Short mmCIF file of C-alpha atoms in Angstrom, two decimals:
data_model
loop_
_atom_site.label_atom_id
_atom_site.label_comp_id
_atom_site.label_asym_id
_atom_site.label_seq_id
_atom_site.Cartn_x
_atom_site.Cartn_y
_atom_site.Cartn_z
CA MET A 1 0.06 0.05 0.20
CA GLY A 2 2.74 2.55 0.82
CA ASN A 3 4.48 1.84 -2.72
CA HIS A 4 1.03 2.13 -4.62
CA VAL A 5 0.93 6.12 -3.19
CA PRO A 6 4.26 7.68 -5.04
CA ALA A 7 2.81 5.53 -7.97
CA VAL A 8 -0.10 7.65 -8.14
CA HIS A 9 1.60 10.96 -6.95
CA SER A 10 3.94 10.04 -10.32
CA GLU A 11 1.64 9.45 -12.55
CA GLU A 12 -0.53 12.49 -11.28
CA THR A 13 2.99 14.64 -12.11
CA GLU A 14 3.52 13.46 -15.61
CA ALA A 15 0.12 14.27 -16.45
CA LEU A 16 0.18 17.71 -14.44
CA ASP A 17 3.87 18.00 -16.63
CA GLN A 18 2.05 17.46 -19.94
CA MET A 19 -0.91 19.88 -19.56
CA SER A 20 1.61 22.51 -18.56
CA TRP A 21 4.09 22.11 -21.85
CA HIS A 22 2.50 24.64 -23.43
CA PRO A 23 1.13 27.23 -20.38
CA GLN A 24 -2.01 29.53 -21.43
CA TYR A 25 -0.46 32.42 -20.61
CA ARG A 26 2.54 33.32 -23.43
CA SER A 27 4.56 35.95 -22.83
CA SER A 28 5.19 38.32 -25.92
CA LYS A 29 6.43 42.03 -26.73
CA PHE A 30 3.48 42.16 -28.90
CA ARG A 31 0.89 41.42 -27.20
CA HIS A 32 -0.60 45.15 -26.72
CA VAL A 33 0.02 45.94 -30.25
CA TYR A 34 -2.69 48.33 -30.86
CA GLY A 35 -4.15 49.89 -34.24
CA LYS A 36 -4.11 53.75 -34.53
CA PRO A 37 -6.10 55.32 -37.76
CA ALA A 38 -4.64 58.65 -39.01
CA ASN A 39 -6.81 61.65 -38.41
CA LYS A 40 -9.20 62.89 -41.07
CA GLU A 41 -6.33 66.02 -42.00
CA ASN A 42 -3.72 63.11 -42.55
CA CYS A 43 -6.02 60.75 -44.53
CA TYR A 44 -6.10 61.08 -48.60
CA ASP A 45 -9.77 62.78 -49.20
CA GLY A 46 -11.82 62.47 -52.76
CA VAL A 47 -9.83 59.86 -54.56
CA PRO A 48 -11.54 58.11 -56.91
CA ILE A 49 -10.82 54.36 -56.15
CA THR A 50 -11.62 51.58 -58.78
CA LYS A 51 -14.80 49.62 -58.85
CA SER A 52 -12.80 46.28 -60.24
CA VAL A 53 -14.08 43.00 -58.47
CA HIS A 54 -9.96 41.63 -58.84
CA ASP A 55 -9.09 40.39 -55.80
CA ASN A 56 -5.57 42.75 -55.74
CA HIS A 57 -4.61 45.15 -53.25
CA PHE A 58 -5.32 48.06 -55.93
CA CYS A 59 -2.48 50.12 -53.68
CA ALA A 60 1.04 50.30 -53.60
CA VAL A 61 2.75 52.31 -51.10
CA ASN A 62 6.58 53.65 -50.53
CA PRO A 63 8.52 56.10 -48.04
CA CYS A 64 8.07 58.70 -51.07
CA PHE A 65 4.52 58.25 -53.08
CA ILE A 66 1.19 56.36 -52.40
CA ALA A 67 -0.20 54.69 -55.91
CA VAL A 68 -3.80 53.63 -56.15
CA ILE A 69 -5.67 52.18 -59.07
CA THR A 70 -9.00 54.56 -59.95
CA GLU A 71 -11.87 54.35 -62.14
CA CYS A 72 -11.15 55.82 -65.67
CA ALA A 73 -13.14 55.87 -69.05
CA GLY A 74 -11.65 54.79 -71.66
CA GLY A 75 -8.50 52.48 -70.75
CA GLY A 76 -7.02 51.98 -66.90
CA ALA A 77 -5.45 54.54 -64.75
CA PHE A 78 -3.64 55.13 -61.24
CA LEU A 79 -2.83 57.99 -59.45
CA VAL A 80 0.26 58.72 -57.79
CA ILE A 81 0.33 60.83 -55.12
CA PRO A 82 3.15 62.29 -52.63
CA ILE A 83 3.12 60.66 -49.64
CA SER A 84 2.85 64.66 -47.57
CA GLN A 85 0.47 65.26 -49.64
CA THR A 86 -2.68 64.28 -47.14
CA GLY A 87 -6.09 65.76 -47.32
CA LYS A 88 -8.49 66.73 -50.03
CA ILE A 89 -6.97 65.65 -53.23
CA ASP A 90 -7.46 67.80 -56.61
CA PRO A 91 -10.34 65.71 -58.98
CA HIS A 92 -8.04 66.84 -61.99
CA HIS A 93 -4.87 65.32 -60.41
CA PRO A 94 -2.20 64.02 -62.59
CA ARG A 95 -2.67 60.42 -63.52
CA ILE A 96 -0.85 57.82 -65.07
CA CYS A 97 -3.08 56.61 -68.22
CA GLY A 98 -0.97 54.39 -70.77
CA HIS A 99 -2.79 51.21 -70.23
CA LYS A 100 -6.07 50.66 -72.87
CA GLY A 101 -7.63 48.49 -70.45
CA ASN A 102 -8.19 48.37 -66.85
CA VAL A 103 -5.53 48.43 -65.08
CA LEU A 104 -5.40 45.14 -62.09
CA ASP A 105 -2.10 45.73 -60.42
CA ILE A 106 0.24 47.76 -59.08
CA LYS A 107 3.75 47.25 -57.77
CA TRP A 108 6.79 49.82 -56.49
CA ASN A 109 10.30 49.10 -57.41
CA PRO A 110 11.68 47.60 -53.74
CA PHE A 111 15.06 49.23 -55.10
CA ASP A 112 14.08 52.12 -56.71
CA ASP A 113 11.33 54.76 -55.35
CA TYR A 114 10.56 56.64 -58.49
CA SER A 115 9.80 53.34 -60.74
CA ILE A 116 6.70 51.36 -60.30
CA ALA A 117 5.18 48.55 -62.74
CA SER A 118 1.32 48.29 -63.93
CA CYS A 119 -0.30 45.22 -65.57
CA SER A 120 -3.52 45.73 -66.99
CA GLU A 121 -6.45 43.64 -68.97
CA ASP A 122 -4.41 44.96 -72.44
CA ALA A 123 -2.19 41.97 -71.69
CA ILE A 124 1.05 43.76 -71.32
CA VAL A 125 3.05 45.30 -68.70
CA LYS A 126 4.36 48.58 -68.05
CA VAL A 127 7.50 50.23 -66.03
CA TRP A 128 6.85 54.13 -65.42
CA GLU A 129 9.52 56.32 -64.01
CA ILE A 130 7.78 59.45 -61.55
CA PRO A 131 9.81 62.84 -61.52
CA LYS A 132 11.38 63.51 -57.97
CA HIS A 133 8.79 66.30 -57.58
CA GLY A 134 6.16 64.28 -58.60
CA LEU A 135 3.58 64.21 -61.65
CA LEU A 136 2.60 67.78 -62.82
CA LYS A 137 0.57 66.20 -65.98
CA ASN A 138 -0.82 62.87 -67.57
CA THR A 139 2.05 60.60 -68.34
CA MET A 140 1.27 57.89 -71.32
CA VAL A 141 4.74 57.19 -72.51
CA PRO A 142 6.51 54.39 -70.22
CA GLN A 143 9.97 54.10 -69.36
CA LYS A 144 9.61 50.12 -70.44
CA GLU A 145 7.02 48.31 -72.23
CA LEU A 146 6.83 44.07 -71.53
CA GLN A 147 5.01 42.27 -74.44
CA GLY A 148 4.44 38.41 -74.13
CA HIS A 149 1.28 37.40 -72.35
CA SER A 150 -1.69 36.71 -74.85
CA ARG A 151 -4.17 37.38 -71.73
CA ARG A 152 -4.64 39.92 -69.47
CA VAL A 153 -2.16 39.90 -66.68
CA GLY A 154 -3.65 39.91 -63.07
CA LEU A 155 -0.50 39.96 -60.92
CA ILE A 156 2.98 41.51 -60.66
CA GLU A 157 5.85 41.03 -58.29
CA TRP A 158 9.61 42.50 -58.34
CA HIS A 159 12.32 39.99 -56.95
CA PRO A 160 13.10 40.51 -53.35
CA THR A 161 17.18 40.85 -53.59
CA ALA A 162 17.75 40.92 -57.66
CA GLY A 163 17.75 44.49 -59.34
CA ASN A 164 15.47 45.02 -62.46
CA VAL A 165 13.71 41.58 -62.18
CA LEU A 166 9.87 41.49 -62.41
CA PHE A 167 7.43 38.55 -62.82
CA SER A 168 4.19 38.60 -64.09
CA ALA A 169 1.28 36.77 -64.15
CA SER A 170 -1.27 36.00 -66.36
CA TYR A 171 -4.69 34.57 -67.47
CA ASP A 172 -2.98 32.83 -69.93
CA TYR A 173 -1.64 30.16 -66.76
CA LYS A 174 1.75 31.25 -67.59
CA ILE A 175 4.66 33.36 -65.31
CA MET A 176 7.27 35.20 -67.24
CA ILE A 177 10.11 36.56 -66.01
CA TRP A 178 11.44 39.39 -66.87
CA ASN A 179 15.19 41.38 -66.91
CA LEU A 180 14.73 45.13 -67.26
CA ASP A 181 18.12 46.13 -67.54
CA CYS A 182 17.72 45.64 -71.27
CA PRO A 183 18.33 48.63 -73.24
CA GLU A 184 15.29 47.97 -75.30
CA SER A 185 11.91 50.26 -74.33
CA VAL A 186 9.48 47.49 -75.84
CA ILE A 187 10.83 43.46 -74.16
CA LYS A 188 8.81 40.86 -76.21
CA ASN A 189 11.46 38.35 -75.05
CA PRO A 190 11.16 37.32 -70.95
CA VAL A 191 14.07 35.68 -69.88
CA LYS A 192 11.91 32.59 -68.64
CA THR A 193 8.28 31.32 -68.88
CA ILE A 194 7.04 29.22 -66.28
CA GLY A 195 4.31 27.22 -67.91
CA LEU A 196 2.86 24.53 -64.85
CA HIS A 197 -0.20 25.95 -64.37
CA ASP A 198 -3.74 24.91 -65.77
CA ASP A 199 -5.80 27.17 -64.43
CA VAL A 200 -5.51 31.21 -63.18
CA ILE A 201 -2.74 32.04 -60.84
CA LEU A 202 -4.33 33.44 -57.80
CA SER A 203 -1.08 35.08 -56.10
CA MET A 204 2.89 34.69 -56.15
CA SER A 205 5.10 35.07 -52.93
CA PHE A 206 8.79 34.96 -52.87
CA ASN A 207 10.89 33.72 -50.08
CA THR A 208 13.68 35.50 -48.80
CA ASP A 209 16.42 35.40 -51.12
CA GLY A 210 14.47 35.12 -53.66
CA ARG A 211 15.31 31.21 -54.95
CA LEU A 212 11.78 30.01 -54.29
CA LEU A 213 8.45 30.78 -55.66
CA ALA A 214 5.10 29.87 -54.03
CA THR A 215 2.25 30.20 -56.02
CA SER A 216 -1.53 29.44 -55.55
CA CYS A 217 -3.67 28.49 -58.01
CA LYS A 218 -7.75 28.11 -59.09
CA ASP A 219 -7.09 24.39 -59.78
CA LYS A 220 -6.46 24.13 -55.68
CA LYS A 221 -3.16 23.55 -55.59
CA ILE A 222 -0.42 25.21 -53.92
CA ARG A 223 3.41 25.09 -55.56
CA VAL A 224 6.41 25.62 -54.72
CA ILE A 225 8.81 26.73 -57.70
CA ASP A 226 12.04 26.79 -58.52
CA PRO A 227 11.62 30.05 -61.11
CA ARG A 228 15.16 29.79 -62.99
CA LEU A 229 14.90 26.41 -63.78
CA GLY A 230 10.96 26.53 -64.10
CA VAL A 231 10.49 23.39 -62.48
CA THR A 232 7.57 22.29 -59.32
CA LEU A 233 9.46 21.19 -55.96
CA GLN A 234 6.66 21.00 -54.02
CA GLU A 235 3.05 20.56 -54.75
CA THR A 236 0.13 20.17 -52.69
CA TYR A 237 -3.66 19.43 -53.45
CA CYS A 238 -5.91 19.77 -49.95
CA LYS A 239 -9.22 18.52 -50.29
CA THR A 240 -10.23 20.15 -47.03
CA HIS A 241 -8.73 23.44 -48.08
CA LYS A 242 -9.22 25.49 -51.35
CA ALA A 243 -6.24 28.52 -51.11
CA THR A 244 -6.88 31.56 -52.79
CA LYS A 245 -3.33 33.59 -51.28
CA VAL A 246 -0.26 32.15 -50.24
CA LEU A 247 2.86 33.83 -48.77
CA PHE A 248 5.94 32.78 -47.33
CA LEU A 249 6.72 33.06 -44.05
CA GLY A 250 10.33 34.90 -44.04
CA ASN A 251 13.27 32.31 -42.80
CA MET A 252 10.96 30.03 -40.58
CA LYS A 253 10.45 27.44 -43.71
CA MET A 254 6.86 27.64 -43.28
CA LEU A 255 3.97 29.07 -45.88
CA ILE A 256 0.81 30.30 -44.45
CA THR A 257 -1.92 30.20 -47.07
CA THR A 258 -6.21 31.72 -46.79
CA GLY A 259 -8.74 30.44 -48.48
CA THR A 260 -12.02 28.77 -47.19
CA SER A 261 -12.76 25.12 -46.07
CA ARG A 262 -15.23 22.41 -47.45
CA TYR A 263 -17.73 24.15 -45.56
CA ASN A 264 -16.85 27.54 -47.41
CA ASN A 265 -15.80 29.10 -44.01
CA ARG A 266 -12.83 31.44 -44.50
CA GLN A 267 -9.83 29.59 -43.16
CA VAL A 268 -6.11 30.08 -42.51
CA THR A 269 -3.49 27.00 -43.03
CA LEU A 270 -0.19 26.64 -41.86
CA TRP A 271 2.16 24.47 -44.00
CA ASP A 272 5.92 23.10 -43.89
CA GLN A 273 7.38 24.81 -47.37
CA GLU A 274 9.41 21.03 -47.89
CA ASP A 275 6.96 18.86 -47.06
CA LEU A 276 3.08 19.89 -48.29
CA SER A 277 1.98 16.49 -48.07
CA VAL A 278 -0.08 17.64 -44.56
CA PRO A 279 -0.45 20.72 -43.48
CA LEU A 280 0.88 21.85 -40.06
CA MET A 281 -2.29 23.51 -38.73
CA GLN A 282 -5.91 24.57 -40.10
CA GLU A 283 -7.84 27.40 -38.07
CA ASP A 284 -11.50 28.58 -39.61
CA LEU A 285 -12.01 32.48 -38.70
CA ASP A 286 -16.03 33.08 -39.85
CA CYS A 287 -18.59 32.91 -42.40
CA SER A 288 -17.71 35.70 -44.43
CA SER A 289 -17.17 35.76 -48.04
CA GLY A 290 -14.46 38.19 -48.58
CA VAL A 291 -10.89 37.10 -49.47
CA LEU A 292 -8.01 37.07 -46.79
CA PHE A 293 -5.06 38.75 -47.71
CA PRO A 294 -2.22 38.09 -45.31
CA PHE A 295 0.58 40.26 -44.23
CA TYR A 296 3.73 38.99 -42.64
CA ASP A 297 6.55 40.95 -40.97
CA PRO A 298 9.42 38.97 -40.80
CA ASP A 299 11.22 41.42 -38.01
CA THR A 300 8.48 41.22 -35.58
CA HIS A 301 7.15 37.47 -36.71
CA MET A 302 3.79 39.40 -36.35
CA LEU A 303 0.72 37.76 -39.12
CA TYR A 304 -1.88 40.51 -40.18
CA ILE A 305 -5.01 38.84 -42.03
CA ALA A 306 -7.25 41.45 -43.64
CA GLY A 307 -10.46 40.31 -45.25
CA LYS A 308 -11.49 42.27 -48.64
CA GLY A 309 -15.12 44.13 -47.56
CA ASP A 310 -14.38 43.69 -43.63
CA GLY A 311 -13.51 46.83 -41.31
CA TYR A 312 -11.04 45.00 -39.33
CA ILE A 313 -7.34 43.39 -39.02
CA ARG A 314 -7.07 40.29 -37.18
CA TYR A 315 -3.09 39.35 -35.79
CA TYR A 316 -0.83 36.74 -34.58
CA GLU A 317 2.24 36.12 -33.54
CA ILE A 318 4.43 33.09 -35.57
CA SER A 319 6.52 30.88 -33.71
CA SER A 320 8.43 27.51 -34.75
CA GLU A 321 6.57 25.25 -32.43
CA LYS A 322 3.06 24.18 -31.77
CA PRO A 323 0.63 25.58 -31.94
CA TYR A 324 2.44 28.11 -34.40
CA LEU A 325 -0.18 30.37 -34.73
CA HIS A 326 -0.92 32.87 -31.79
CA PHE A 327 -3.78 35.58 -31.72
CA LEU A 328 -2.92 38.55 -30.08
CA THR A 329 -5.85 40.58 -31.10
CA GLU A 330 -7.49 42.51 -33.80
CA TYR A 331 -8.21 46.27 -35.02
CA ARG A 332 -11.91 47.26 -35.72
CA SER A 333 -13.54 49.37 -37.65
CA TYR A 334 -16.86 50.14 -39.28
CA LEU A 335 -15.61 50.78 -42.54
CA PRO A 336 -14.93 48.12 -44.99
CA GLN A 337 -11.59 47.76 -47.49
CA LYS A 338 -11.82 47.14 -50.97
CA GLY A 339 -7.62 46.49 -50.60
CA LEU A 340 -4.54 47.56 -48.14
CA GLY A 341 -1.44 48.84 -49.16
CA ILE A 342 1.57 48.70 -46.90
CA MET A 343 4.66 50.60 -45.62
CA PRO A 344 8.11 49.82 -45.71
CA LYS A 345 9.65 49.03 -42.75
CA ARG A 346 12.42 51.83 -43.47
CA GLY A 347 9.64 54.39 -44.03
CA LEU A 348 7.79 54.16 -40.59
CA GLU A 349 8.19 56.46 -37.71
CA VAL A 350 10.34 54.86 -35.18
CA SER A 351 9.97 57.23 -32.54
CA SER A 352 6.17 55.99 -31.84
CA CYS A 353 7.16 52.96 -32.15
CA GLU A 354 4.99 52.04 -35.44
CA VAL A 355 5.87 48.42 -36.47
CA PHE A 356 3.79 48.21 -39.39
CA ARG A 357 1.40 50.39 -41.53
CA PHE A 358 -1.54 49.86 -43.41
CA TYR A 359 -3.04 52.09 -45.79
CA LYS A 360 -6.80 51.35 -46.31
CA LEU A 361 -8.91 51.83 -48.89
CA VAL A 362 -12.55 52.77 -48.29
CA THR A 363 -14.41 52.92 -51.65
CA ILE A 364 -17.87 54.27 -50.09
CA LYS A 365 -16.21 57.68 -48.95
CA SER A 366 -13.40 57.42 -51.87
CA LEU A 367 -11.16 57.38 -49.08
CA ILE A 368 -7.35 56.41 -48.29
CA GLU A 369 -6.88 55.83 -44.11
CA PRO A 370 -3.46 54.82 -43.16
CA VAL A 371 -3.73 52.74 -40.07
CA SER A 372 -0.56 52.45 -38.22
CA MET A 373 0.26 49.16 -35.50
CA ILE A 374 1.87 50.76 -32.57
CA VAL A 375 3.81 48.70 -29.68
CA PRO A 376 2.98 50.62 -26.68
CA ARG A 377 5.72 52.27 -25.04
CA ARG A 378 6.89 55.07 -22.60
CA SER A 379 10.41 55.54 -23.54
CA GLU A 380 10.85 57.88 -26.49
CA SER A 381 14.23 56.71 -27.12
CA TYR A 382 14.78 54.24 -30.33
CA GLN A 383 13.76 50.51 -29.24
CA GLU A 384 15.87 48.18 -30.84
CA ASP A 385 14.42 44.78 -29.40
CA ILE A 386 11.61 45.64 -32.08
CA TYR A 387 13.87 47.10 -34.39
CA PRO A 388 15.98 44.40 -36.02
CA MET A 389 17.86 44.96 -39.11
CA THR A 390 15.64 44.70 -41.97
CA ALA A 391 15.69 44.53 -45.55
CA GLY A 392 17.23 47.92 -47.11
CA CYS A 393 16.45 49.68 -50.39
CA GLU A 394 19.45 48.31 -51.76
CA PRO A 395 19.95 45.00 -54.43
CA ALA A 396 22.03 42.12 -52.99
CA LEU A 397 22.90 41.25 -57.02
CA SER A 398 22.18 42.24 -60.38
CA ALA A 399 19.72 40.71 -62.59
CA ASP A 400 21.99 38.90 -64.71
CA GLU A 401 23.61 37.78 -61.40
CA TRP A 402 20.60 36.01 -60.40
CA ILE A 403 19.54 34.74 -63.35
CA GLN A 404 23.32 33.22 -63.79
CA GLY A 405 22.43 31.34 -60.70
CA ALA A 406 23.40 33.31 -57.81
CA ASN A 407 21.64 33.70 -54.59
CA LYS A 408 22.17 36.35 -51.87
CA ASP A 409 20.23 37.60 -48.91
CA PRO A 410 19.21 40.89 -48.47
CA VAL A 411 20.98 43.93 -47.89
CA LEU A 412 19.77 44.85 -44.64
CA MET A 413 19.92 48.13 -42.87
CA SER A 414 19.52 50.08 -39.40
CA LEU A 415 16.00 52.01 -38.52
CA LYS A 416 17.90 53.82 -35.65
CA PRO A 417 17.90 57.48 -36.54
CA GLY A 418 20.89 59.20 -37.47
CA SER A 419 22.48 55.63 -39.25
CA LYS A 420 23.45 55.63 -42.89
CA ILE A 421 20.86 54.71 -45.24
CA SER A 422 21.79 53.89 -48.54
CA LYS A 423 19.37 55.43 -50.91
CA THR A 424 17.74 58.47 -49.42
CA CYS A 425 13.87 59.67 -50.61
CA PRO A 426 13.83 63.40 -51.08
CA LEU A 427 10.37 64.85 -49.96
CA ILE A 428 8.17 67.53 -52.40
CA THR A 429 8.66 70.13 -50.13
CA GLU A 430 12.08 70.56 -48.67
CA LYS A 431 12.47 70.85 -44.76
CA GLU A 432 15.21 72.46 -42.96
CA PRO A 433 18.25 69.96 -42.28
CA ILE A 434 17.79 68.46 -38.38
CA ILE A 435 20.74 66.86 -36.85
CA PRO A 436 19.82 63.44 -36.10
CA LEU A 437 20.61 62.03 -32.93
CA GLN A 438 22.58 58.54 -32.33
CA PRO A 439 22.15 57.13 -28.62
CA LYS A 440 24.58 54.42 -28.08
CA SER A 441 22.97 51.70 -26.23
CA SER A 442 26.54 50.76 -24.39
CA GLN A 443 26.35 51.96 -20.53
CA SER A 444 29.31 53.38 -18.80
CA HIS A 445 31.40 51.79 -15.68
CA THR A 446 28.84 54.37 -13.49
CA GLY A 447 25.83 52.26 -15.02
CA ARG A 448 24.46 55.91 -16.42
CA THR A 449 23.21 55.55 -20.54
CA GLU A 450 25.50 57.70 -22.17
CA VAL A 451 23.92 59.81 -25.15
CA PRO A 452 26.31 60.88 -27.45
CA SER A 453 27.44 64.33 -27.20
CA VAL A 454 25.59 67.08 -29.47
CA LEU A 455 26.79 69.74 -27.68
CA PRO A 456 27.34 72.76 -29.89
CA ASN A 457 31.17 73.66 -30.75
CA LYS A 458 32.97 76.84 -29.45
CA GLU A 459 32.38 78.68 -32.71
CA SER A 460 30.26 81.92 -31.83
CA LYS A 461 26.50 82.13 -32.38
CA ASP A 462 26.73 84.70 -35.47
CA SER A 463 29.16 82.30 -37.24
CA ARG A 464 26.86 79.22 -36.77
CA GLU A 465 24.12 81.41 -37.89
CA ARG A 466 25.86 82.71 -41.06
CA ARG A 467 27.25 79.11 -41.69
CA ARG A 468 23.57 77.86 -41.69
CA LEU A 469 21.81 80.67 -43.63
CA ASP A 470 24.96 79.59 -46.06
CA GLU A 471 24.28 76.09 -46.64
CA ARG A 472 20.77 76.42 -47.09
CA PRO A 473 19.35 76.22 -50.62
CA PRO A 474 18.34 79.45 -52.64
CA GLU A 475 14.28 80.43 -51.52
CA ARG A 476 13.21 79.46 -54.96
CA SER A 477 14.29 75.81 -55.55
CA ARG A 478 13.72 75.01 -51.44
CA LEU A 479 9.74 76.16 -51.84
CA ALA A 480 9.56 75.42 -55.98
CA TYR A 481 6.91 73.13 -55.70
CA SER A 482 4.22 72.22 -53.13
CA ASN A 483 1.81 69.67 -53.54
CA GLY A 484 3.09 69.44 -57.12
CA ILE A 485 2.67 73.28 -57.87
CA ASP A 486 4.62 75.81 -58.58
CA LEU A 487 4.24 78.30 -55.81
CA THR A 488 6.64 80.77 -57.82
CA GLU A 489 4.35 81.01 -60.64
CA CYS A 490 0.75 81.22 -58.40
CA ALA A 491 -1.15 84.66 -59.10
CA PRO A 492 -3.82 85.89 -56.35
CA PRO A 493 -6.99 83.24 -57.07
CA LYS A 494 -9.66 84.46 -59.33
CA THR A 495 -11.84 81.30 -59.39
CA GLU A 496 -13.40 79.07 -56.46
CA ASN A 497 -11.32 76.27 -57.83
CA GLU A 498 -8.22 78.20 -57.37
CA LEU A 499 -9.14 79.04 -53.91
CA LEU A 500 -9.71 75.87 -52.70
CA GLN A 501 -6.31 74.78 -54.24
CA MET A 502 -4.38 77.89 -52.16
CA PHE A 503 -6.37 76.20 -49.36
CA TYR A 504 -5.07 72.99 -49.80
CA ARG A 505 -1.87 73.96 -50.03
CA GLN A 506 -2.12 76.24 -47.19
CA GLN A 507 -3.16 72.93 -44.84
CA GLU A 508 -0.11 71.37 -46.39
CA GLU A 509 2.08 74.12 -45.06
CA ILE A 510 0.25 73.99 -41.62
CA ARG A 511 0.70 69.80 -41.28
CA ARG A 512 4.65 69.86 -42.62
CA LEU A 513 5.40 73.32 -39.61
CA ARG A 514 3.64 70.66 -37.28
CA GLU A 515 5.84 68.43 -38.09
CA LEU A 516 8.99 70.24 -37.80
CA LEU A 517 7.95 71.37 -34.33
CA GLY A 518 7.24 68.35 -33.18
CA GLN A 519 10.75 66.97 -33.87
CA ARG A 520 12.18 69.63 -32.58
CA GLU A 521 10.62 69.28 -29.80
CA ILE A 522 12.11 65.53 -29.39
CA TRP A 523 15.63 66.95 -30.23
CA ILE A 524 15.14 69.79 -27.42
CA LYS A 525 14.50 66.34 -24.91
CA GLN A 526 16.92 64.65 -26.12
CA LEU A 527 19.18 67.92 -25.52
CA GLU A 528 17.92 68.32 -22.20
CA LEU A 529 18.72 64.44 -21.44
CA GLU A 530 22.13 64.85 -22.48
CA ILE A 531 22.93 68.01 -20.29
CA LYS A 532 21.36 66.04 -17.13
CA ASN A 533 23.37 63.25 -17.78
CA VAL A 534 26.51 65.26 -18.22
CA ARG A 535 25.70 67.41 -15.30
CA ASN A 536 25.41 64.29 -12.90
CA SER A 537 28.36 62.56 -14.01
CA PRO A 538 31.25 62.45 -11.48
CA TYR A 539 34.09 63.14 -14.12
#
């Protein structure tokens, strides 16, 4: 009897250990991430968003511009708006209108903020060069024209590490690879044509170094392809899941697909990219009918899922162990989204701990609403734990190197203010230069955090003021453009339309000055902290 009691105790202990292997509470620095919509003056109002029913985002964003596909009679068109030009958009704002059919997809070149590709129902892919000061008139002549597909082109994707390599997928069931380094303005021969699909291709996604391409297809199959060889490495047909969108999850060796179950419930499915025979997990979300768009942030391992026609965005954290998918919370809004654009990490506001930013297309209000995902932190200093090194704006290799078989990981950059960025994007309206601060994370032996010295040197105040005035650009060049309009040629308003345009320009100038004031206040706080540290130092 005495020997039986410890055995029971041992069995109970083992059962408790198994139950507590995955505790219900999971610690995460992103547990309290929340969505913050922009106020009305920082939205883009009066945008004639397309009414197309194609399941694409219809929007593309980079740190300089936002592009959105619009309604247009007699062909396809899209707007390119400077990212700083918020507020009411002029109904006569210049457009890119060189396609003969409706534009179906647009994508910015990840290594050139002034180059954008578009595809259309006219079966042609075009690459456009955007002036640094924005569009001043309608544009119809592209920089490159890619002719090769026999039916409308529904998807385009830039290669993530090789410069000037573009992929296009068409309703002719083919994927074509284009080398834009060719000198010809009209390219009719793609580098490679991939003909492995038996139906319409619904989505494409690259892994981190771009050596693998995942596709979802209307034939209900998910494929992992070697794009240079044009062969299928993995393929699956899942009877319980009809995938519409597929996405590589960075370097985690996993794929995520969104689609519907056999009972038409919207569903998320996780796969091992090296074995697509059985899914790692499946989760039903709801019974709505809109397509689910997945977005993944490899820096934070956060997955965002937004439904077309929904007003909310769910977000999860991905782990390499079961249960893999950890629900965090969701952003709710009563405004339904038709599509979403996302800002690259190098365009985020790190001072406010912003880790992701959506640009939400609200068709019923002709509105583009920025929604920022923010990690709540009390400190105003740079948070290195939520901003690791991220993919920058420099290609890791050329188009020819990639075509010949080379593979390289993306060139990384730091988001720390003041870090050297390989390629900068000048704004439409130049601002006075602000000296960036570079706080060090190292600590001295006294236990006090060291802040780099930015105290003024010993030159006199008058000499510093003269030097600052000498370094400023001429007044005409500094204020030559505001919202794409030459201010030096502005006459007093004579019509109501001219008066409205002048009002919008004044609103933009006020918003710019508020931003400048906020940056100066942050600078002043950092200087005060430095002075305090210097005074408290015993050395």
